[in-house]
Amino acid sequence: MLKMKKSFKKHIPFLLLILVIALVYMHPFLSSNASYHHGDWRISHQNTLVIMDKALDDGTLPLWTNLVDSGMPFYAIPDKPFLYPPLLLLLWFFGAVFAMNILVVAHMAIAGLFMYLLAFHLFQNRYVALGSALIFMLSSINLMHAPFWRYSTAWIPLLMYFVIRAFESKDKRILFSVLAGTILALQALAGGIFIFYYTLLFLVILFLIFKWMLAKNKVASLFSVLMIFFILFGVFLGFSLVRLAPSTEWSNLINRASGLDVEQSKGTTLSSSDVFTTFISGNAKGYYRIGFLGTIFVLCAFCFFRKKEFFKNNKNKLLIFFILVMFINLIFATGLFYEFFWKIIPGLNKQRHLIRSLFVYVFCASIVAGYGLLYLFTVLKKRIGAKPFKILFVILLALLVVDMLALSNVSERYPDLEDYNIVIDNNPLAQYLSTQEKPFRIHVFEVRGIDYTNIEIATIPLNVEETSHAFGGFWFNDYLHGFMSLAYQGDYAKIMGVLNVKYISSSKEINISGLDLYKVLPEYDGAIPDFIDGPYLYNNTKAVSRAFYPENKVLVVGDSESAKQIVRVILLQDSFNTSNTVVVRSNKDRVSEFNYDFLSGFDVVVLGKGSVESNVPYSLKKYVEEGGILLPNLIEGENSISAENLAKEFSLFSGSNINVDASLHYSQNSLLINNPSPGWLVLSERYALFPGWRVRADGTELDIFQADGIISAVNVPSNVAELEFVYSPKFFVSTFILFILTTLFVVVYLLLFWRKSSKQ
């Protein structure tokens, strides 16, 4: 024990230097309100924590959020750190903004400290280990990447340390495999989905293959490789499935359902003209910069290939591995041969932008640069002696810090930090909306498709709900392409109104039926983009209430695609008035599956493809006999529907919806309605699209139907005291139990191992 303490003391100055550099350079973030105001930093990452913080205050996780995308699953977005232990702890004490900033600083230090640990294990030289640590911790991935990505990449050195030790220590192989699996899971829990994927692919799996290929006894080595992999991967799944599995509930509803095609998956690639700027000079494209000196040290490492005796040590053979991975990663990032890899490697078709994988290059280059420093260390020590050498080496490391920091391009990537509240307090549009009676939604007129509005940086903290989102490179097909696109094909105000969009903001005056100019607000010079502050605010006179009982009801029955198309045609009819009528899409394909009592609740029943078998069911015949309108009327020999017939029927409808917004009681993942009236209750919420939503009337589960192409409807029975909607994504409960069991297993195993070791 005394020997260990004495040995550790030698490392203290180097470890303190790493901490000091991290604190000094990142000290602007040690402020409770320091923030950037555009890009992923604020829109996606910081806003995620704002929503998460609100949920934790309510004692729950943000399984769902109403604040964006007209309501969407939130926890199941896999690239968010909802169960990342350090974040949960800091959120509890410091709130969203400061917690994220503290972790940015902490993870720079973590990256440096664990790279020092790994490098010292490989080189057994404190100065060289410090050099590797400085290159990695001060590389652009830790200076310029978005916060959650930094959290994830910081753990790579510790992960590889445990994987390497698992091979070296037969008696501790299980221990280090368990620890490696835990760290890999931390990467996923931190929100680095693509980072853990590429780490597993390029570093862990390729390392296992490399070690097997070097082994003399291939059979015994294969057993070791498989043992390490299955323990590592098993622990990883036990911890991380709670974050990865819930998204399977809706993964078939998004644009990535069947994966991205080759070109979409490639996205941004590394071009030959960008090599210098990406890794060395550090202009605005230099997200993976290791600097001038870092690159020189990498080149110096190749000098070891002139010394065959160097590679007699198995640990030194890792230089070959890290160089190979560097070149493989470079080729991969260019997109060369990518179609071949895209076809054969599982999960690759879900990834986007190959250039993002270059954090692997940065990590490997930091290790290889360490080998280069080791070579210089050996040569200089022999030629100039120990004392002059140490002075020269310290100067060299100081120049490395200058190269990595003073010559970096952080200021070109982000503007100076500003107070978090500036863009909230100075946006008159967001401030005004926050004072209006809720619930309602706002839509930014300039936003079409998947554009990020940036208005979220002000609306989310102020609890103002909107129709778009910036929380990942995905979108829901039925929402964006299926429904929102209808606004540009027909009555804009009516379609937006279905989503309870009471307000439309615009940077210019617009003339659209149903939109009345409500207010012209002062403009905010700091708005990015400039349309997020309006200044023109329009009142949508065709917006429906958040909850209402419609006067007239239309049922569409048929197979999924047929019913969808019919509903869209109905919505585009000028005579279809959402202020008094709703169209409900059946949750069953065949009309024979409904009895007369159900059908009688509708004024019109529209039949689509596959809705009727060879014989018209009795329930449908009775429905027509009792005065119900059937389109097409099969009983009278009709077999098709015309737009004219639809328009004629809808023009006869009158009355108005009954608004019941006042009875709604929202919480983070649920909605409670006390003493609802019987009948068809329509909610301007997207609950019907997601299987995780359940509704119970005094404990009895009811069906949720899709209404008006995108919102939800429930047939409320009589004498209900409490109607409760609750969201719990598929697999969440089971995988959370698995997470707890895995945690218990790892803790118990580590305690038993420690107890056994302490006795020896």
Tab-separated table of N, CA and C in Angstrom, residues 290-306 323 364-376:
chain	number	residue	atom	x	y	z
A	290	ILE	N	-5.940	18.187	-34.208
A	290	ILE	CA	-4.948	17.751	-33.230
A	290	ILE	C	-3.722	18.659	-33.278
A	291	GLY	N	-3.746	19.684	-34.119
A	291	GLY	CA	-2.711	20.707	-34.136
A	291	GLY	C	-1.485	20.376	-34.962
A	292	PHE	N	-0.631	21.373	-35.101
A	292	PHE	CA	0.622	21.211	-35.852
A	292	PHE	C	1.565	20.252	-35.131
A	293	LEU	N	1.803	20.509	-33.844
A	293	LEU	CA	2.734	19.658	-33.100
A	293	LEU	C	2.185	18.251	-32.933
A	294	GLY	N	0.884	18.142	-32.704
A	294	GLY	CA	0.281	16.817	-32.583
A	294	GLY	C	0.519	15.987	-33.826
A	295	THR	N	0.381	16.627	-34.985
A	295	THR	CA	0.618	15.931	-36.257
A	295	THR	C	2.087	15.553	-36.411
A	296	ILE	N	2.986	16.448	-36.001
A	296	ILE	CA	4.426	16.135	-36.069
A	296	ILE	C	4.755	14.942	-35.176
A	297	PHE	N	4.166	14.902	-33.986
A	297	PHE	CA	4.422	13.787	-33.073
A	297	PHE	C	3.891	12.471	-33.651
A	298	VAL	N	2.756	12.546	-34.342
A	298	VAL	CA	2.224	11.345	-35.005
A	298	VAL	C	3.233	10.823	-36.022
A	299	LEU	N	3.796	11.713	-36.813
A	299	LEU	CA	4.783	11.308	-37.823
A	299	LEU	C	6.041	10.739	-37.168
A	300	CYS	N	6.435	11.294	-36.027
A	300	CYS	CA	7.624	10.792	-35.317
A	300	CYS	C	7.443	9.344	-34.877
A	301	ALA	N	6.198	8.955	-34.606
A	301	ALA	CA	5.947	7.587	-34.142
A	301	ALA	C	6.367	6.554	-35.178
A	302	PHE	N	6.343	6.915	-36.452
A	302	PHE	CA	6.716	5.970	-37.504
A	302	PHE	C	8.208	5.629	-37.457
A	303	CYS	N	8.983	6.416	-36.730
A	303	CYS	CA	10.416	6.114	-36.591
A	303	CYS	C	10.646	4.799	-35.853
A	304	PHE	N	9.677	4.382	-35.046
A	304	PHE	CA	9.823	3.122	-34.316
A	304	PHE	C	9.849	1.918	-35.256
A	305	PHE	N	9.321	2.084	-36.466
A	305	PHE	CA	9.303	0.951	-37.396
A	305	PHE	C	10.705	0.621	-37.906
A	306	ARG	N	11.662	1.472	-37.603
A	306	ARG	CA	13.050	1.156	-37.935
A	306	ARG	C	13.701	0.298	-36.849
A	323	ILE	N	-2.430	2.892	-35.470
A	323	ILE	CA	-2.158	3.447	-36.801
A	323	ILE	C	-3.126	2.860	-37.825
A	364	CYS	N	-7.114	7.923	-31.590
A	364	CYS	CA	-5.964	7.100	-31.990
A	364	CYS	C	-4.732	7.964	-32.244
A	365	ALA	N	-4.935	9.119	-32.876
A	365	ALA	CA	-3.811	10.015	-33.152
A	365	ALA	C	-3.176	10.511	-31.861
A	366	SER	N	-3.991	10.707	-30.820
A	366	SER	CA	-3.444	11.142	-29.531
A	366	SER	C	-2.536	10.074	-28.940
A	367	ILE	N	-2.910	8.806	-29.118
A	367	ILE	CA	-2.066	7.700	-28.645
A	367	ILE	C	-0.810	7.589	-29.506
A	368	VAL	N	-0.995	7.629	-30.818
A	368	VAL	CA	0.156	7.515	-31.726
A	368	VAL	C	1.114	8.682	-31.504
A	369	ALA	N	0.579	9.876	-31.269
A	369	ALA	CA	1.435	11.025	-30.955
A	369	ALA	C	2.236	10.766	-29.684
A	370	GLY	N	1.626	10.035	-28.750
A	370	GLY	CA	2.351	9.652	-27.544
A	370	GLY	C	3.549	8.776	-27.861
A	371	TYR	N	3.366	7.858	-28.808
A	371	TYR	CA	4.507	7.043	-29.253
A	371	TYR	C	5.577	7.930	-29.884
A	372	GLY	N	5.138	8.941	-30.640
A	372	GLY	CA	6.092	9.874	-31.233
A	372	GLY	C	6.856	10.649	-30.176
A	373	LEU	N	6.153	11.080	-29.138
A	373	LEU	CA	6.802	11.767	-28.023
A	373	LEU	C	7.772	10.838	-27.300
A	374	LEU	N	7.376	9.576	-27.183
A	374	LEU	CA	8.256	8.593	-26.538
A	374	LEU	C	9.558	8.445	-27.323
A	375	TYR	N	9.428	8.450	-28.637
A	375	TYR	CA	10.626	8.359	-29.479
A	375	TYR	C	11.516	9.587	-29.263
A	376	LEU	N	10.915	10.774	-29.284
A	376	LEU	CA	11.686	11.997	-29.054
A	376	LEU	C	12.301	12.008	-27.660
